[in-house]
PDB file of C-alpha atoms in Angstrom:
ATOM      1  CA  THR A 297     100.418  89.231  95.301  1.00  0.00           C
ATOM      2  CA  LEU A 298     100.175  92.012  92.689  1.00  0.00           C
ATOM      3  CA  ILE A 299     100.640  94.634  95.401  1.00  0.00           C
ATOM      4  CA  ARG A 300     103.852  92.960  96.575  1.00  0.00           C
ATOM      5  CA  THR A 301     105.021  92.552  92.979  1.00  0.00           C
ATOM      6  CA  ARG A 302     104.513  96.276  92.314  1.00  0.00           C
ATOM      7  CA  ALA A 303     106.524  97.180  95.400  1.00  0.00           C
ATOM      8  CA  LYS A 304     109.346  94.658  95.039  1.00  0.00           C
ATOM      9  CA  GLN A 305     109.492  94.012  91.287  1.00  0.00           C
ATOM     10  CA  PRO A 306     108.153  97.086  89.493  1.00  0.00           C
ATOM     11  CA  ARG A 307     109.378  95.905  86.075  1.00  0.00           C
ATOM     12  CA  VAL A 308     107.538  92.601  86.440  1.00  0.00           C
ATOM     13  CA  PHE A 309     104.391  94.465  87.510  1.00  0.00           C
ATOM     14  CA  SER A 310     104.765  96.793  84.528  1.00  0.00           C
ATOM     15  CA  SER A 311     105.112  93.807  82.209  1.00  0.00           C
ATOM     16  CA  ILE A 312     101.952  92.222  83.645  1.00  0.00           C
ATOM     17  CA  TYR A 313     100.098  95.522  83.214  1.00  0.00           C
ATOM     18  CA  ASP A 314     101.282  95.955  79.604  1.00  0.00           C
ATOM     19  CA  THR A 315     100.291  92.368  78.810  1.00  0.00           C
ATOM     20  CA  PHE A 316      96.758  93.011  80.077  1.00  0.00           C
ATOM     21  CA  LEU A 317      96.503  96.187  77.982  1.00  0.00           C
ATOM     22  CA  ARG A 318      97.517  94.403  74.802  1.00  0.00           C
ATOM     23  CA  SER A 319      95.525  91.233  75.405  1.00  0.00           C
ATOM     24  CA  SER A 320      92.905  90.206  72.892  1.00  0.00           C
ATOM     25  CA  ALA A 321      90.634  89.317  75.832  1.00  0.00           C
ATOM     26  CA  LEU A 322      90.544  92.970  76.925  1.00  0.00           C
ATOM     27  CA  HIS A 323      89.744  94.130  73.401  1.00  0.00           C
ATOM     28  CA  ARG A 324      87.022  91.483  73.066  1.00  0.00           C
ATOM     29  CA  LEU A 325      85.536  92.773  76.297  1.00  0.00           C
ATOM     30  CA  ILE A 326      85.211  96.187  74.672  1.00  0.00           C
ATOM     31  CA  HIS A 327      84.007  95.156  71.233  1.00  0.00           C
ATOM     32  CA  HIS A 328      81.882  92.075  71.864  1.00  0.00           C
ATOM     33  CA  ASN A 329      79.452  93.376  74.417  1.00  0.00           C
ATOM     34  CA  SER A 330      77.184  96.356  74.877  1.00  0.00           C
ATOM     35  CA  LEU A 331      79.896  99.010  75.403  1.00  0.00           C
ATOM     36  CA  GLU A 332      79.881 100.087  71.757  1.00  0.00           C
ATOM     37  CA  LYS A 333      76.086 100.219  71.795  1.00  0.00           C
ATOM     38  CA  LEU A 334      76.128 102.248  74.994  1.00  0.00           C
ATOM     39  CA  ALA A 335      78.612 104.747  73.524  1.00  0.00           C
ATOM     40  CA  ALA A 336      76.587 105.039  70.301  1.00  0.00           C
ATOM     41  CA  ARG A 337      73.362 105.587  72.227  1.00  0.00           C
ATOM     42  CA  PHE A 338      75.063 108.186  74.474  1.00  0.00           C
ATOM     43  CA  LEU A 339      76.436 110.071  71.448  1.00  0.00           C
ATOM     44  CA  ASN A 340      73.250 109.566  69.408  1.00  0.00           C
ATOM     45  CA  CYS A 341      75.088 107.985  66.490  1.00  0.00           C
ATOM     46  CA  SER A 342      75.623 104.638  64.817  1.00  0.00           C
ATOM     47  CA  ALA A 343      78.208 102.294  66.350  1.00  0.00           C
ATOM     48  CA  ASP A 344      79.697 102.041  62.839  1.00  0.00           C
ATOM     49  CA  VAL A 345      81.089 105.594  63.064  1.00  0.00           C
ATOM     50  CA  LEU A 346      82.787 105.206  66.442  1.00  0.00           C
ATOM     51  CA  TYR A 347      86.523 105.394  66.850  1.00  0.00           C
ATOM     52  CA  THR A 348      87.791 103.568  69.929  1.00  0.00           C
ATOM     53  CA  HIS A 349      91.045 104.689  71.430  1.00  0.00           C
ATOM     54  CA  GLY A 350      92.603 105.003  74.806  1.00  0.00           C
ATOM     55  CA  ILE A 351      91.548 101.609  76.105  1.00  0.00           C
ATOM     56  CA  MET A 352      92.988 101.454  79.570  1.00  0.00           C
ATOM     57  CA  LEU A 353      92.897  98.904  82.339  1.00  0.00           C
ATOM     58  CA  ARG A 354      93.740 100.764  85.521  1.00  0.00           C
ATOM     59  CA  MET A 355      95.221  98.837  88.414  1.00  0.00           C
ATOM     60  CA  ASP A 356      95.340 101.292  91.306  1.00  0.00           C
ATOM     61  CA  PRO A 357      97.162  99.815  94.308  1.00  0.00           C
ATOM     62  CA  PRO A 358      96.376 101.087  97.801  1.00  0.00           C
ATOM     63  CA  ASN A 359      98.014 104.341  98.882  1.00  0.00           C
ATOM     64  CA  ASP A 360     100.079 104.697  95.697  1.00  0.00           C
ATOM     65  CA  PRO A 361      99.577 108.116  94.047  1.00  0.00           C
ATOM     66  CA  ARG A 362     102.125 107.637  91.203  1.00  0.00           C
ATOM     67  CA  ASN A 363      99.433 107.051  88.589  1.00  0.00           C
ATOM     68  CA  GLN A 364      96.591 108.978  90.199  1.00  0.00           C
ATOM     69  CA  TYR A 365      95.356 111.860  88.081  1.00  0.00           C
ATOM     70  CA  ASP A 366      94.547 115.294  89.476  1.00  0.00           C
ATOM     71  CA  TRP A 367      91.410 117.071  88.215  1.00  0.00           C
ATOM     72  CA  HIS A 368      91.493 116.798  84.421  1.00  0.00           C
ATOM     73  CA  GLN A 369      89.569 116.437  81.167  1.00  0.00           C
ATOM     74  CA  ASP A 370      90.343 113.405  79.014  1.00  0.00           C
ATOM     75  CA  SER A 371      89.873 115.521  75.888  1.00  0.00           C
ATOM     76  CA  ALA A 372      92.867 117.659  76.937  1.00  0.00           C
ATOM     77  CA  TYR A 373      95.072 114.585  76.545  1.00  0.00           C
ATOM     78  CA  ASP A 374      93.994 113.391  73.140  1.00  0.00           C
ATOM     79  CA  GLN A 375      92.819 116.613  71.410  1.00  0.00           C
ATOM     80  CA  ILE A 376      90.777 114.392  69.071  1.00  0.00           C
ATOM     81  CA  ASN A 377      87.347 116.014  69.348  1.00  0.00           C
ATOM     82  CA  SER A 378      87.063 119.705  68.549  1.00  0.00           C
ATOM     83  CA  VAL A 379      83.454 119.494  69.790  1.00  0.00           C
ATOM     84  CA  PRO A 380      83.408 118.226  73.385  1.00  0.00           C
ATOM     85  CA  THR A 381      80.138 116.348  72.950  1.00  0.00           C
ATOM     86  CA  ASN A 382      81.591 114.241  70.095  1.00  0.00           C
ATOM     87  CA  GLY A 383      83.568 112.064  72.494  1.00  0.00           C
ATOM     88  CA  VAL A 384      82.579 109.754  75.321  1.00  0.00           C
ATOM     89  CA  ILE A 385      84.472 108.184  78.230  1.00  0.00           C
ATOM     90  CA  LEU A 386      83.208 104.870  79.527  1.00  0.00           C
ATOM     91  CA  TRP A 387      84.303 104.246  83.132  1.00  0.00           C
ATOM     92  CA  CYS A 388      83.711 100.624  84.105  1.00  0.00           C
ATOM     93  CA  PRO A 389      84.852  99.435  87.521  1.00  0.00           C
ATOM     94  CA  LEU A 390      85.724  95.744  87.653  1.00  0.00           C
ATOM     95  CA  VAL A 391      85.379  95.770  91.452  1.00  0.00           C
ATOM     96  CA  ASP A 392      82.817  97.562  93.599  1.00  0.00           C
ATOM     97  CA  THR A 393      84.011 101.143  94.155  1.00  0.00           C
ATOM     98  CA  ASN A 394      83.436 103.246  97.242  1.00  0.00           C
ATOM     99  CA  ILE A 395      85.093 106.007  99.251  1.00  0.00           C
ATOM    100  CA  SER A 396      87.615 103.527 100.700  1.00  0.00           C
ATOM    101  CA  ASN A 397      88.988 102.197  97.397  1.00  0.00           C
ATOM    102  CA  GLY A 398      88.336 105.357  95.397  1.00  0.00           C
ATOM    103  CA  THR A 399      85.356 106.331  93.319  1.00  0.00           C
ATOM    104  CA  TRP A 400      85.210 108.408  90.173  1.00  0.00           C
ATOM    105  CA  ILE A 401      84.718 112.029  91.269  1.00  0.00           C
ATOM    106  CA  VAL A 402      83.114 114.310  88.693  1.00  0.00           C
ATOM    107  CA  CYS A 403      82.131 117.947  88.303  1.00  0.00           C
ATOM    108  CA  PRO A 404      78.564 117.655  86.940  1.00  0.00           C
ATOM    109  CA  LYS A 405      77.777 119.990  84.026  1.00  0.00           C
ATOM    110  CA  SER A 406      81.472 120.778  83.414  1.00  0.00           C
ATOM    111  CA  HIS A 407      81.453 118.873  80.101  1.00  0.00           C
ATOM    112  CA  GLN A 408      80.846 122.048  78.081  1.00  0.00           C
ATOM    113  CA  GLU A 409      84.063 123.654  79.266  1.00  0.00           C
ATOM    114  CA  PRO A 410      86.779 124.014  76.625  1.00  0.00           C
ATOM    115  CA  ASN A 411      90.024 122.204  77.342  1.00  0.00           C
ATOM    116  CA  HIS A 412      91.771 123.825  80.281  1.00  0.00           C
ATOM    117  CA  ILE A 413      95.412 122.997  80.768  1.00  0.00           C
ATOM    118  CA  PHE A 414      96.966 124.360  83.945  1.00  0.00           C
ATOM    119  CA  LYS A 415      99.976 122.138  84.321  1.00  0.00           C
ATOM    120  CA  VAL A 416     101.559 119.295  82.354  1.00  0.00           C
ATOM    121  CA  THR A 417     103.679 116.831  84.311  1.00  0.00           C
ATOM    122  CA  GLN A 418     105.652 114.577  82.000  1.00  0.00           C
ATOM    123  CA  GLY A 419     105.568 110.903  82.841  1.00  0.00           C
ATOM    124  CA  THR A 420     108.589 108.891  83.815  1.00  0.00           C
ATOM    125  CA  PRO A 421     108.967 105.112  83.983  1.00  0.00           C
ATOM    126  CA  GLY A 422     106.315 103.965  86.458  1.00  0.00           C
ATOM    127  CA  VAL A 423     104.667 107.404  86.719  1.00  0.00           C
ATOM    128  CA  THR A 424     101.855 108.618  84.450  1.00  0.00           C
ATOM    129  CA  ARG A 425     101.955 111.846  82.387  1.00  0.00           C
ATOM    130  CA  LYS A 426      99.387 114.276  83.808  1.00  0.00           C
ATOM    131  CA  ILE A 427      97.515 117.292  82.457  1.00  0.00           C
ATOM    132  CA  THR A 428      95.806 119.178  85.276  1.00  0.00           C
ATOM    133  CA  THR A 429      92.734 121.437  85.078  1.00  0.00           C
ATOM    134  CA  PRO A 430      93.176 124.733  87.013  1.00  0.00           C
ATOM    135  CA  ASP A 431      91.620 124.949  90.487  1.00  0.00           C
ATOM    136  CA  ASN A 432      89.677 128.121  89.606  1.00  0.00           C
ATOM    137  CA  ILE A 433      87.811 126.156  86.895  1.00  0.00           C
ATOM    138  CA  VAL A 434      87.219 123.088  89.102  1.00  0.00           C
ATOM    139  CA  SER A 435      85.915 125.260  91.972  1.00  0.00           C
ATOM    140  CA  LYS A 436      83.075 126.582  89.768  1.00  0.00           C
ATOM    141  CA  TYR A 437      81.394 123.168  89.991  1.00  0.00           C
ATOM    142  CA  GLU A 438      79.892 120.862  92.552  1.00  0.00           C
ATOM    143  CA  GLN A 439      81.947 117.686  93.051  1.00  0.00           C
ATOM    144  CA  LYS A 440      80.176 114.345  93.150  1.00  0.00           C
ATOM    145  CA  SER A 441      81.581 110.893  93.961  1.00  0.00           C
ATOM    146  CA  ILE A 442      80.210 108.100  91.778  1.00  0.00           C
ATOM    147  CA  ALA A 443      80.212 104.829  93.701  1.00  0.00           C
ATOM    148  CA  ALA A 444      79.588 101.918  91.352  1.00  0.00           C
ATOM    149  CA  ASN A 445      79.404  98.160  91.396  1.00  0.00           C
ATOM    150  CA  ALA A 446      81.640  95.787  89.473  1.00  0.00           C
ATOM    151  CA  GLY A 447      80.298  95.569  85.931  1.00  0.00           C
ATOM    152  CA  ASP A 448      78.559  98.962  85.964  1.00  0.00           C
ATOM    153  CA  CYS A 449      79.436 101.456  83.264  1.00  0.00           C
ATOM    154  CA  VAL A 450      79.295 105.233  83.550  1.00  0.00           C
ATOM    155  CA  ALA A 451      79.286 107.278  80.335  1.00  0.00           C
ATOM    156  CA  ALA A 452      80.437 110.907  80.243  1.00  0.00           C
ATOM    157  CA  TYR A 453      81.552 113.437  77.639  1.00  0.00           C
ATOM    158  CA  GLY A 454      85.305 113.783  77.061  1.00  0.00           C
ATOM    159  CA  ASN A 455      85.467 117.304  78.492  1.00  0.00           C
ATOM    160  CA  LEU A 456      83.901 116.351  81.828  1.00  0.00           C
ATOM    161  CA  ILE A 457      86.226 117.481  84.612  1.00  0.00           C
ATOM    162  CA  HIS A 458      86.961 114.527  86.871  1.00  0.00           C
ATOM    163  CA  THR A 459      89.469 112.720  89.067  1.00  0.00           C
ATOM    164  CA  SER A 460      89.728 109.404  90.864  1.00  0.00           C
ATOM    165  CA  GLY A 461      89.467 109.094  94.602  1.00  0.00           C
ATOM    166  CA  THR A 462      92.394 107.751  96.583  1.00  0.00           C
ATOM    167  CA  ASN A 463      92.495 104.007  97.089  1.00  0.00           C
ATOM    168  CA  SER A 464      93.029 103.637 100.833  1.00  0.00           C
ATOM    169  CA  SER A 465      91.722 100.064 100.966  1.00  0.00           C
ATOM    170  CA  GLU A 466      93.903  96.970 101.171  1.00  0.00           C
ATOM    171  CA  ASN A 467      93.156  95.840  97.600  1.00  0.00           C
ATOM    172  CA  ILE A 468      93.907  96.980  94.072  1.00  0.00           C
ATOM    173  CA  ARG A 469      91.066  98.863  92.369  1.00  0.00           C
ATOM    174  CA  PHE A 470      90.632  97.535  88.814  1.00  0.00           C
ATOM    175  CA  THR A 471      88.866  99.850  86.376  1.00  0.00           C
ATOM    176  CA  LEU A 472      88.339  99.687  82.624  1.00  0.00           C
ATOM    177  CA  LEU A 473      88.329 102.977  80.696  1.00  0.00           C
ATOM    178  CA  VAL A 474      87.409 103.350  77.055  1.00  0.00           C
ATOM    179  CA  ARG A 475      87.379 106.538  75.016  1.00  0.00           C
TER     180      ARG A 475
END
């Protein structure tokens, strides 16, 4: 039903998406479970000093690249952390992920790279703003797909170069991201 709604009533789909993002249930999911503890443990700090921003519920429909990000670093978007290892991304699939519905694809050990901005594509209604990492930087690293189960959580530094695989399944891929 959501897939049809996105295709035939994009404004309704957008409204549903925005409602999810602003829902207190989504924020409770972040703050009333172990995600803060996981981030604090990953960053070797107290949860009391964390700043949460960029909470995102991704709904990636099949074969729809409008909101798919090219290779990028989250820290290039927010410019919050001058030290790359001061920020963490939590990638939490809400459905099992695999090659068919798109995994998180990372460049291991790329997290110490400074922010690389090759191209900025401004967003338009229904299409996400994108900041792309140059191919010559991406090609220096191995690329690894991270298949995960619903409810898993992968933690990575904000400068890690990554992208999402294409969802070529018949279902929406739901993923929670927290920075």
